PDB file of C-alpha atoms in Angstrom:
ATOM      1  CA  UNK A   1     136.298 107.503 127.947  1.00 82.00           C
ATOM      2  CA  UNK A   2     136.221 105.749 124.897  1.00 91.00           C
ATOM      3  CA  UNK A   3     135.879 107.992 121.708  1.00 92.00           C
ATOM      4  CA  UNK A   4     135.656 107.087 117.547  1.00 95.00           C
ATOM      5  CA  UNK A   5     135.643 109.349 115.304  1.00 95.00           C
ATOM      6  CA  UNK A   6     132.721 108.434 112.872  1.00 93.00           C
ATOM      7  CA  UNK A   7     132.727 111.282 110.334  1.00 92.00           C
ATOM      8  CA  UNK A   8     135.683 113.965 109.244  1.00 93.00           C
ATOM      9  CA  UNK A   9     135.657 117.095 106.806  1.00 92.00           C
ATOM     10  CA  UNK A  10     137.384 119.973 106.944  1.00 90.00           C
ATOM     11  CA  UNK A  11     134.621 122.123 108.615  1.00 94.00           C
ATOM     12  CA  UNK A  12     132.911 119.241 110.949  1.00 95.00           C
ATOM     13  CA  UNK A  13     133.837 116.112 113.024  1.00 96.00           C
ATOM     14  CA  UNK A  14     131.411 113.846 114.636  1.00 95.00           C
ATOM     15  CA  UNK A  15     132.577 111.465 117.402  1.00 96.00           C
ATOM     16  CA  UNK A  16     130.563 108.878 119.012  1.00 96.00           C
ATOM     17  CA  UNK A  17     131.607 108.608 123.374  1.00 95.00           C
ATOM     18  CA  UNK A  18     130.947 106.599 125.630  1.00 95.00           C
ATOM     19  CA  UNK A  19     131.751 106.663 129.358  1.00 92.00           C
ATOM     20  CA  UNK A  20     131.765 104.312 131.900  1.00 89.00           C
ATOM     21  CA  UNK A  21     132.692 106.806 134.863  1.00 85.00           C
ATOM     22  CA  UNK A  22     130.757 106.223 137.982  1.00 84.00           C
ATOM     23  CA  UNK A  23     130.503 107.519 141.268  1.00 84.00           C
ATOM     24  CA  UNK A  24     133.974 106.529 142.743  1.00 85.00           C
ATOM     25  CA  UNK A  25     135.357 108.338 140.078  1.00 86.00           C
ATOM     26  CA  UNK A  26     137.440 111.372 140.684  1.00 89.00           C
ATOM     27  CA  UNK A  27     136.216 114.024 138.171  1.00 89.00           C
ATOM     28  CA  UNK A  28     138.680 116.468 136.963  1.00 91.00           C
ATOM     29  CA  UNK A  29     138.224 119.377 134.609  1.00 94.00           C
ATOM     30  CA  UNK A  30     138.299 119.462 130.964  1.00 95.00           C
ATOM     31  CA  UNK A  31     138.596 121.795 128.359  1.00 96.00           C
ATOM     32  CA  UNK A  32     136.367 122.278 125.383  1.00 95.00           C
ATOM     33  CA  UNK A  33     138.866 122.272 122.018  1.00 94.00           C
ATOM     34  CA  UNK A  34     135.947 123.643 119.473  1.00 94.00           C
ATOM     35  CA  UNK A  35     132.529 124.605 119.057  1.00 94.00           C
ATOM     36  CA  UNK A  36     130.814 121.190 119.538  1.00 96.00           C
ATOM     37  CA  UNK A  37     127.198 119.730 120.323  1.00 96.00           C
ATOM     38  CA  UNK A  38     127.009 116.730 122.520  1.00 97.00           C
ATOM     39  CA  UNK A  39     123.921 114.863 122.121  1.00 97.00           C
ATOM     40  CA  UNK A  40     122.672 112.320 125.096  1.00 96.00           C
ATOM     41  CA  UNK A  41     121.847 109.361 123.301  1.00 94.00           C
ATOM     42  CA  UNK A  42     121.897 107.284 127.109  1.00 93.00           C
ATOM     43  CA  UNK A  43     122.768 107.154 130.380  1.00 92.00           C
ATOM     44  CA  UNK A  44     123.256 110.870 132.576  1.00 93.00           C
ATOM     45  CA  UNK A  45     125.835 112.906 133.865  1.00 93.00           C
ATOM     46  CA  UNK A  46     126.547 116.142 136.082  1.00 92.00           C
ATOM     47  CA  UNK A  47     128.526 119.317 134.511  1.00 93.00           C
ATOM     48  CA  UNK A  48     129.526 122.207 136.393  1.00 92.00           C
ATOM     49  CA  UNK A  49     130.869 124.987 133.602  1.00 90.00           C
ATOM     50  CA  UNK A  50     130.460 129.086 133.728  1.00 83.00           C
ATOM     51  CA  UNK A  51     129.384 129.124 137.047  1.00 85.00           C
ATOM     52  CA  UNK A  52     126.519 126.966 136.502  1.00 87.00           C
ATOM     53  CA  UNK A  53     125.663 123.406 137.581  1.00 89.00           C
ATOM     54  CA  UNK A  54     123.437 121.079 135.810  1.00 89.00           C
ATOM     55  CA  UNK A  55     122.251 117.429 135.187  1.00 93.00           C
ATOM     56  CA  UNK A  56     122.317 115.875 131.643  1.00 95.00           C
ATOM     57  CA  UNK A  57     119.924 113.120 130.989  1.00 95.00           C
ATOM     58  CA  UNK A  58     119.232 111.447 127.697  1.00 95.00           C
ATOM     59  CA  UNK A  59     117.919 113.804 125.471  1.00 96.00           C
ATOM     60  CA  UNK A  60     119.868 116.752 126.653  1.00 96.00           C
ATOM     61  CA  UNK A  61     122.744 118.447 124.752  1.00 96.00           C
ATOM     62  CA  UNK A  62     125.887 119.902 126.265  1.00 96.00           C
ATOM     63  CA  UNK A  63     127.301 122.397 124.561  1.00 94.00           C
ATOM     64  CA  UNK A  64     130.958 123.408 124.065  1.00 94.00           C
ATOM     65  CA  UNK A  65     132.872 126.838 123.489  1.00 93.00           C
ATOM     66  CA  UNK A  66     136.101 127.169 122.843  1.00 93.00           C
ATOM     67  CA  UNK A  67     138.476 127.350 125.737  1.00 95.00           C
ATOM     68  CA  UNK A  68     135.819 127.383 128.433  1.00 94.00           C
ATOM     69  CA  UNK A  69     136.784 124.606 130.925  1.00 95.00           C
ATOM     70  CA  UNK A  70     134.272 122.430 132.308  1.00 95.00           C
ATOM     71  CA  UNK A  71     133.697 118.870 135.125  1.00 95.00           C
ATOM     72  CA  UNK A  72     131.918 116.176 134.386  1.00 93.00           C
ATOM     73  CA  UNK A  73     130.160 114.560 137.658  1.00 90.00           C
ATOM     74  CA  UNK A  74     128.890 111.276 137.608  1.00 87.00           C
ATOM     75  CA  UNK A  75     127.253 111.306 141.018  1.00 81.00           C
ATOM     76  CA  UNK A  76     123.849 109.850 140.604  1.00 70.00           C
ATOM     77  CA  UNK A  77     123.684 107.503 138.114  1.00 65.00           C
ATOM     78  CA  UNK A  78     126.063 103.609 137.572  1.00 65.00           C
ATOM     79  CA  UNK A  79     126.116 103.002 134.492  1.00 71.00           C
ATOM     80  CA  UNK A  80     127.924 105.989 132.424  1.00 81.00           C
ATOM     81  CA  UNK A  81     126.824 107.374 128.990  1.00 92.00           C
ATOM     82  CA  UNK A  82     127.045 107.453 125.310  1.00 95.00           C
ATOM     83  CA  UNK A  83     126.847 111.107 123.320  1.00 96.00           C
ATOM     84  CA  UNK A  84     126.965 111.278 119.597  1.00 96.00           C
ATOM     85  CA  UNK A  85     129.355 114.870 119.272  1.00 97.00           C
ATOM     86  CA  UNK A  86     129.199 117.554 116.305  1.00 96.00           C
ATOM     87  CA  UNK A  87     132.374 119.118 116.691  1.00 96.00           C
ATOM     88  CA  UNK A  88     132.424 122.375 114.572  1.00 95.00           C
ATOM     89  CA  UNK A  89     135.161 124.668 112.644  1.00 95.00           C
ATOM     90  CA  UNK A  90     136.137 128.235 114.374  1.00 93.00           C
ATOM     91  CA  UNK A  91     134.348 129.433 110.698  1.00 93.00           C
ATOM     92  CA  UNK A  92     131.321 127.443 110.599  1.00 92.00           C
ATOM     93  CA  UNK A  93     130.663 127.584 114.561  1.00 91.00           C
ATOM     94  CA  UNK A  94     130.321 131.404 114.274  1.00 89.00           C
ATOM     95  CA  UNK A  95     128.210 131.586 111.472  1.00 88.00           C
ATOM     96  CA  UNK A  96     125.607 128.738 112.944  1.00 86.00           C
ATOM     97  CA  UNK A  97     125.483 130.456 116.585  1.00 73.00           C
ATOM     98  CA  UNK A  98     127.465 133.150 117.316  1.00 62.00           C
ATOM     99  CA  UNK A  99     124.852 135.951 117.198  1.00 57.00           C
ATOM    100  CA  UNK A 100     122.345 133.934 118.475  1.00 63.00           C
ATOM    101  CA  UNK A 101     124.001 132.507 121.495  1.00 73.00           C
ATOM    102  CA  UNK A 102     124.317 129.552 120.762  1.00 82.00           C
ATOM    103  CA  UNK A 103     127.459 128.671 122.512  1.00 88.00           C
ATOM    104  CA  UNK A 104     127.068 130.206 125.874  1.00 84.00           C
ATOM    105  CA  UNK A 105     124.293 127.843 126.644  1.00 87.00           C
ATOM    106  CA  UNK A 106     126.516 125.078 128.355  1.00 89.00           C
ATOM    107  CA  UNK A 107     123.799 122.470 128.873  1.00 91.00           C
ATOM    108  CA  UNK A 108     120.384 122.214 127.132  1.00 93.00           C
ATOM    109  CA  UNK A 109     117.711 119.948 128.468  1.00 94.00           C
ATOM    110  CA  UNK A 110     115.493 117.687 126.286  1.00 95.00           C
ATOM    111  CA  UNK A 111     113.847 119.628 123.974  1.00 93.00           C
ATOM    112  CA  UNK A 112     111.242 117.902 121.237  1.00 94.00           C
ATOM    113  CA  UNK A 113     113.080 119.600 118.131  1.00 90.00           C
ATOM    114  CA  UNK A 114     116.075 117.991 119.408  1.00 93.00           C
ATOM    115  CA  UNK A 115     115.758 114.528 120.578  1.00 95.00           C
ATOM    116  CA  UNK A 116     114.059 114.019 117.070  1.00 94.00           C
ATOM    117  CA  UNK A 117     117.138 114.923 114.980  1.00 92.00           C
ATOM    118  CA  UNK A 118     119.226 113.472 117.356  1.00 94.00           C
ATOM    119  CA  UNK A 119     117.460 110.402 117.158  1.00 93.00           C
ATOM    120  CA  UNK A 120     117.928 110.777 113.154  1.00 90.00           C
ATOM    121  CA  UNK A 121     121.803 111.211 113.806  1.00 91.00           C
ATOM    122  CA  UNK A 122     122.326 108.326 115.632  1.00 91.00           C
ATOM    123  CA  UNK A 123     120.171 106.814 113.327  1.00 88.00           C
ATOM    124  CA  UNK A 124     123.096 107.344 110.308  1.00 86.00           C
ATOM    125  CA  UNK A 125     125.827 106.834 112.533  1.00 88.00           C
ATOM    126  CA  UNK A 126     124.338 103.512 113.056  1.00 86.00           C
ATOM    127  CA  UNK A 127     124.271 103.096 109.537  1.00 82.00           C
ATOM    128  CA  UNK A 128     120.159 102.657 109.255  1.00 77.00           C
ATOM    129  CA  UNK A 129     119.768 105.278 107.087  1.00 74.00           C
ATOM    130  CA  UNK A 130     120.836 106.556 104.043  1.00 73.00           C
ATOM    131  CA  UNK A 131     121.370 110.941 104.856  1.00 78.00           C
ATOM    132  CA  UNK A 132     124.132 112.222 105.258  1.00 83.00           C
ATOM    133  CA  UNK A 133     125.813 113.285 108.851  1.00 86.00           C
ATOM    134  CA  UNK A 134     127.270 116.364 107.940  1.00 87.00           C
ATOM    135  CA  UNK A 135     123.695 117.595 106.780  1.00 85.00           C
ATOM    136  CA  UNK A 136     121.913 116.471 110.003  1.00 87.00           C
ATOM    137  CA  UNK A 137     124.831 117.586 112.199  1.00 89.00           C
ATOM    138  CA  UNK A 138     123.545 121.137 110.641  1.00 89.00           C
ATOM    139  CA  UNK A 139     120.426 120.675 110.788  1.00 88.00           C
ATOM    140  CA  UNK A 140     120.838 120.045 114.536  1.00 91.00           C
ATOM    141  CA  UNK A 141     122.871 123.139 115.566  1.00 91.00           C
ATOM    142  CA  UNK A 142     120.833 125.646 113.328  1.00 88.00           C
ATOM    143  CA  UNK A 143     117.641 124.028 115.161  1.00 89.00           C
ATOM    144  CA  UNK A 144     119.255 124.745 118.458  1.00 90.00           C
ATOM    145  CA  UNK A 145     120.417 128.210 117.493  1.00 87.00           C
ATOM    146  CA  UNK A 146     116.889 128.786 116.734  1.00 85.00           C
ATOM    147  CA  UNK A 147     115.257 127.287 119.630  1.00 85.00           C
ATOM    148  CA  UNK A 148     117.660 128.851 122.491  1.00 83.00           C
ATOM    149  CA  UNK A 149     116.937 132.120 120.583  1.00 79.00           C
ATOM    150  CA  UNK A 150     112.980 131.925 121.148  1.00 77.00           C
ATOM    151  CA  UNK A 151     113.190 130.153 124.787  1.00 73.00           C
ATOM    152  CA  UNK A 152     115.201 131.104 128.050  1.00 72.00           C
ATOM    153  CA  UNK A 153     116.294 127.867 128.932  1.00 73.00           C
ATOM    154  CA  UNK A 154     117.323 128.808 133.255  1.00 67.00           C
ATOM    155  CA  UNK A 155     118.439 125.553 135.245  1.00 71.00           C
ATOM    156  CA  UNK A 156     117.875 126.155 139.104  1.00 74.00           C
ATOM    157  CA  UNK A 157     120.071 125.249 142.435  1.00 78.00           C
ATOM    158  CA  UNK A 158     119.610 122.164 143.817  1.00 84.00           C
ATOM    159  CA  UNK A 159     121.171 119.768 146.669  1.00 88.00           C
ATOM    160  CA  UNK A 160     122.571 116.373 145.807  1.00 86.00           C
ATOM    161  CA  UNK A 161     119.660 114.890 147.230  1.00 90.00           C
ATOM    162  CA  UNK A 162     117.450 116.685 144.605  1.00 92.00           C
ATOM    163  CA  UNK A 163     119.417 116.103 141.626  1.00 91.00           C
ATOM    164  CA  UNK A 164     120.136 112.240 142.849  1.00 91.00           C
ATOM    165  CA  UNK A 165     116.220 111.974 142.863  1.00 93.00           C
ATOM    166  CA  UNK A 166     115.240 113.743 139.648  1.00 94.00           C
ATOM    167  CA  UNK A 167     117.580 112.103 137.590  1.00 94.00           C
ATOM    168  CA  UNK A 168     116.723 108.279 139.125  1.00 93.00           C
ATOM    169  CA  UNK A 169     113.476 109.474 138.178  1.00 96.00           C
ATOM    170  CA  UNK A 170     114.447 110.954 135.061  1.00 96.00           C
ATOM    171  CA  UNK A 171     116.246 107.091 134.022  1.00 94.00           C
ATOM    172  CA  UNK A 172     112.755 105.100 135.094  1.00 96.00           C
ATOM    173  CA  UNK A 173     110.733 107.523 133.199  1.00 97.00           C
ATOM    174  CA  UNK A 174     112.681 106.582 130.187  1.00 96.00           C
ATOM    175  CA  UNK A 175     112.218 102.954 130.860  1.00 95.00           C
ATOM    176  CA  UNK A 176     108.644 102.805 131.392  1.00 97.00           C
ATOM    177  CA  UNK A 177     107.930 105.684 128.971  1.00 97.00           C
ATOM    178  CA  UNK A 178     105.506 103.033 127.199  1.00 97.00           C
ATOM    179  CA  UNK A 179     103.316 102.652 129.944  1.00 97.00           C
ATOM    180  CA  UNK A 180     100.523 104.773 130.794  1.00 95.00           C
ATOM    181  CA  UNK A 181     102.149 107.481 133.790  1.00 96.00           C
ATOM    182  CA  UNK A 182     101.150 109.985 135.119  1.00 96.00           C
ATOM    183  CA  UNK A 183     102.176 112.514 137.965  1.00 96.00           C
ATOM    184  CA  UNK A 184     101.139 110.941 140.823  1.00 96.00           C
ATOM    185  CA  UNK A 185     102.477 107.391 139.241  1.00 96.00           C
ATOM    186  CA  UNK A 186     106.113 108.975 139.200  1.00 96.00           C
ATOM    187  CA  UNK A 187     106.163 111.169 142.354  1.00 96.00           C
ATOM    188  CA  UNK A 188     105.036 107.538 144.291  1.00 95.00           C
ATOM    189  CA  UNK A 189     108.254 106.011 142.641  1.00 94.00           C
ATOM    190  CA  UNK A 190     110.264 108.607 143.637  1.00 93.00           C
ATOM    191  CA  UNK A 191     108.847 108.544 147.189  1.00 94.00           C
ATOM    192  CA  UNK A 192     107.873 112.033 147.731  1.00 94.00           C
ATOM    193  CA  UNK A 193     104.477 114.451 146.833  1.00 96.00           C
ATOM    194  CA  UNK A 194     103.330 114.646 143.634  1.00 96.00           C
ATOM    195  CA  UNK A 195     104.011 118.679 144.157  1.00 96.00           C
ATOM    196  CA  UNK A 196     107.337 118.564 145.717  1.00 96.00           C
ATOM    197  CA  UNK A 197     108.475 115.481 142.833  1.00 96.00           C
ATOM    198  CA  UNK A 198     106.707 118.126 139.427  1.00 96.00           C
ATOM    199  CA  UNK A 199     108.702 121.035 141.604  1.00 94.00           C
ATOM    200  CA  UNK A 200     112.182 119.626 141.968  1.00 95.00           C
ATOM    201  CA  UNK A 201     112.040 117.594 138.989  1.00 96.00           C
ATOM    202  CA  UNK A 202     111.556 120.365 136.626  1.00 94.00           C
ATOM    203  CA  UNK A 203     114.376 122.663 138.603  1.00 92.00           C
ATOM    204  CA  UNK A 204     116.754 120.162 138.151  1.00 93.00           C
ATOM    205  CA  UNK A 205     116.525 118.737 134.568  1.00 94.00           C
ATOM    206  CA  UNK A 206     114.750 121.998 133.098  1.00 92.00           C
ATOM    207  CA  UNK A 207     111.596 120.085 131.998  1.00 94.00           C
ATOM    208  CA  UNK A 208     108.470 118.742 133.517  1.00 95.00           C
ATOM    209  CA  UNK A 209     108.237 115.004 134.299  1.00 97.00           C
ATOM    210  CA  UNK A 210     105.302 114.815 131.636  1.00 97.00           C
ATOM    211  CA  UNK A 211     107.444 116.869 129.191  1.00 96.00           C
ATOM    212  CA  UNK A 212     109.985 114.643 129.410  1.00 97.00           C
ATOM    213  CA  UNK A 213     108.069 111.419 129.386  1.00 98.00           C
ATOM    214  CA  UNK A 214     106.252 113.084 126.181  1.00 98.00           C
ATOM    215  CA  UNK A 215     109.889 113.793 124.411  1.00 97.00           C
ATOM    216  CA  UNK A 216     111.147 109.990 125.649  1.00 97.00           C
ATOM    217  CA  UNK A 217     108.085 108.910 123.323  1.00 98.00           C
ATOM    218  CA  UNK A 218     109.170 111.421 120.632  1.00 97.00           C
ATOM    219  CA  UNK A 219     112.978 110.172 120.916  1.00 96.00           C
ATOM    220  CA  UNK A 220     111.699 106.668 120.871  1.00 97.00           C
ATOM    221  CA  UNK A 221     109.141 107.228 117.792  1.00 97.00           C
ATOM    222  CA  UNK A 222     111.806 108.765 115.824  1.00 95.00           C
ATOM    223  CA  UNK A 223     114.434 105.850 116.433  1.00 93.00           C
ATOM    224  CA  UNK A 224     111.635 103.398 114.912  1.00 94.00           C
ATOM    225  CA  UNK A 225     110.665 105.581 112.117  1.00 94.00           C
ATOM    226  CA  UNK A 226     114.534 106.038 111.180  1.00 89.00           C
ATOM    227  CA  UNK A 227     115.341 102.269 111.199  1.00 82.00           C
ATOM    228  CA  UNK A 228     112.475 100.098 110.881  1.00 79.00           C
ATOM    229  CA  UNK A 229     109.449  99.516 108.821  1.00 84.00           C
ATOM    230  CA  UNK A 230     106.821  99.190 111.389  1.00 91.00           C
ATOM    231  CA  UNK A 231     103.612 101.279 110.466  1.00 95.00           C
ATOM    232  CA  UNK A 232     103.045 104.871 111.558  1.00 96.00           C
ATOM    233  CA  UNK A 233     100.239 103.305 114.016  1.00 97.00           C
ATOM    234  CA  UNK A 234     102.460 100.900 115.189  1.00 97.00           C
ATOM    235  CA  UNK A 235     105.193 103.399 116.179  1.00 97.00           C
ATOM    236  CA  UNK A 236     103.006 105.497 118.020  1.00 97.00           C
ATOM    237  CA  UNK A 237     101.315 102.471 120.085  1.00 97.00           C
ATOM    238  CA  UNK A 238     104.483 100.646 120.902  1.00 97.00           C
ATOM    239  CA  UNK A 239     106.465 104.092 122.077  1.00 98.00           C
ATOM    240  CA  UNK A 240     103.267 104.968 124.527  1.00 97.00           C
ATOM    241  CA  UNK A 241     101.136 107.014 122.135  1.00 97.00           C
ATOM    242  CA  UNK A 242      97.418 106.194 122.770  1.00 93.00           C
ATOM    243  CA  UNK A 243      95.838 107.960 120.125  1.00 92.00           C
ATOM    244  CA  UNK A 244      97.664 108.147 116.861  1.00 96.00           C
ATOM    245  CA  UNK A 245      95.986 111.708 115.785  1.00 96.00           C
ATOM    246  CA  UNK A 246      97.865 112.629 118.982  1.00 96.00           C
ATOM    247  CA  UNK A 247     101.046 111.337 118.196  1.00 98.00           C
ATOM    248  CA  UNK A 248     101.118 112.697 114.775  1.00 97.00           C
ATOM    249  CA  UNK A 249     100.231 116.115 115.578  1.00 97.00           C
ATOM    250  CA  UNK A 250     102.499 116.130 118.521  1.00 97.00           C
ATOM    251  CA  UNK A 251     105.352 114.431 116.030  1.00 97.00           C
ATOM    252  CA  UNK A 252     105.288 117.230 113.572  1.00 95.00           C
ATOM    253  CA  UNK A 253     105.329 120.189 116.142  1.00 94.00           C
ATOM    254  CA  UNK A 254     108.689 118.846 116.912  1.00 94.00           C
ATOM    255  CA  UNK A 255     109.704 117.172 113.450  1.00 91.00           C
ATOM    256  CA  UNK A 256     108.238 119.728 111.898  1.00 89.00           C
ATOM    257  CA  UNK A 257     107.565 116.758 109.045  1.00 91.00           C
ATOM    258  CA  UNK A 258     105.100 114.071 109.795  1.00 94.00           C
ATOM    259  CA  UNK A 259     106.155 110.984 110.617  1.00 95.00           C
ATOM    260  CA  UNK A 260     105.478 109.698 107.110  1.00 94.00           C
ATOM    261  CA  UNK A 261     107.835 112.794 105.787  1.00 91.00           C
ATOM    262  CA  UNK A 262     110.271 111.802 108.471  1.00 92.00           C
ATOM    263  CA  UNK A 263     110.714 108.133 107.564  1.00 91.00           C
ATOM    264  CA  UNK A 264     110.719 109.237 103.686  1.00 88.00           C
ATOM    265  CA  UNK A 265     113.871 111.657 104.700  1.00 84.00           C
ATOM    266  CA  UNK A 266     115.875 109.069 106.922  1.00 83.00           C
ATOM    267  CA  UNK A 267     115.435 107.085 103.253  1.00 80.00           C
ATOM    268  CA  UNK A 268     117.231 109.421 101.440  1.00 71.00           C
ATOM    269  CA  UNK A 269     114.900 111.854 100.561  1.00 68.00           C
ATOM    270  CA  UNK A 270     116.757 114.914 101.155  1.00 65.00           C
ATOM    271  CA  UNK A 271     114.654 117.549  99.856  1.00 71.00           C
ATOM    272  CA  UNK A 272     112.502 117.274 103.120  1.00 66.00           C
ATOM    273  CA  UNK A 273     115.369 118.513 105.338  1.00 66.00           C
ATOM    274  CA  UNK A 274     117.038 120.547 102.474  1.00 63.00           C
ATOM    275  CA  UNK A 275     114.782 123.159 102.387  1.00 62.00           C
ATOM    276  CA  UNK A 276     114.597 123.880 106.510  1.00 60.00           C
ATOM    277  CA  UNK A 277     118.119 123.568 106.449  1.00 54.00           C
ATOM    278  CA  UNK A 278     118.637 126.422 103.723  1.00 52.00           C
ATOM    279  CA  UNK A 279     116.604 128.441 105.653  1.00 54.00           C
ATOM    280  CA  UNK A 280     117.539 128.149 109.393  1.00 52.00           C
ATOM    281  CA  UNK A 281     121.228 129.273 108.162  1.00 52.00           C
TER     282      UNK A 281
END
């Protein structure tokens, strides 16, 4: 596991990781250090913490408490993953989540609030913007402390065989998510009924396959908007969108900015994020 630390204050630490662990490696169990926030940038993998089991795809967000121990699986997927990490003081942890909840959640699956600001993270990690990543590393936890608190996020059992299929599925989703899919499309790729495929992909991963190919788009739209100077039209045609009305209506339920107002913050406009951020905490 290779880890850099990319930002440091006294409150917050952000470390970029990326693992190469496969499925001939031996996983062993860890232990979380501080409150932290583990954004799936790529790649998958397993954890089993608290008694519960689940599958982390791109998107997702695993989330660390103090002292609980956790194992990382690598099972069903060959090519590792990166996360972008918001590692949090014993101070500021507790005032971002501790009454809502926040840190008992252990794995969150892609969620359209998230893989936005995430996207926006990675985004000034990367250097392609100009905010700043203790404000978005913020912005992203008192987000999640909201969202968790007005959704019960339950991941089910499943076999091997289950979770080997949904997240394979999960991974060509994400590759094709510029194509035109639809159920039956990706239950025929994953070899199985389009109602057995919509009923063990959502148990395993905690979304639909259309709500995740939806918030693949969204993660994808927000990269480009972050980074580049294509046109609003142009985003939302080259990540899958057909319609733009569509894509900027669906954009701003999860943004909660339009795209316009997104790009203008990932300038440097801070206000836009400023505001939300004053009062989510």
């Amino acid at each position: 596991m290779a880890a850099t630390k990319i930002f440091q204050s006294g409150a917050l630490a952000i470390v970029d990781y990326r693992c190469k662990a496969g499925p001939t490696d031996e996983p062993f169990v860890e232990t979380h250090d501080s409150y932290s926030l583990s954004y799936v940038r790529k790649g998958s993998f397993g954890c089993r913490t608290r008694g519960e089991s689940f599958e982390l795809v791109t998107g997702s967000v695993l989330v660390g408490h103090p002292g609980d121990e956790y194992i990382c699986t690598h099972d069903h997927h060959l090519c590792g993953d990166e996360c972008l990490s918001f590692q949090f003081s014993p101070e500021l942890g507790e005032a971002i989540g501790a009454k809502r909840g926040l840190w008992r959640a252990g794995g969150v699956p892609p969620l359209p609030e998230l893989v936005v600001l995430g996207e926006l993270a990675q985004s000034a990690a990367d250097g392609r913007n100009n905010l700043g990543l203790d404000e978005i590393g913020l912005f992203f936890a008192s987000r999640l402390a909201v969202t968790l608190s007005q959704h019960n996020i339950a991941w089910a059992d499943a076999g091997p065989g289950d979770r080997r299929r949904a997240v394979q599925a999960a991974l060509w989703i994400e590759a094709h998510s510029d194509e035109p899919l639809d159920l039956e499309t990706t239950a025929k790729e994953a070899g199985i009924s389009p109602f057995h495929f919509l009923r063990m992909f959502s148990r395993v991963l905690g979304v639909t396959p259309h709500q995740y190919l939806v918030r693949s788009r969204l993660r994808n739209a927000a990269r480009l908007l972050a980074g580049e100077d294509r046109t609003i039209t142009e985003v939302a045609l080259d990540v899958g969108f057909a319609d733009l009305s569509n894509f900027v209506r669906t954009f701003h339920r999860a943004a909660r900015v339009s795209p316009r107002n997104f790009r203008r913050a990932a300038k440097g406009d801070r206000k836009i994020f400023q505001d939300r951020l004053a009062a989510a905490l």
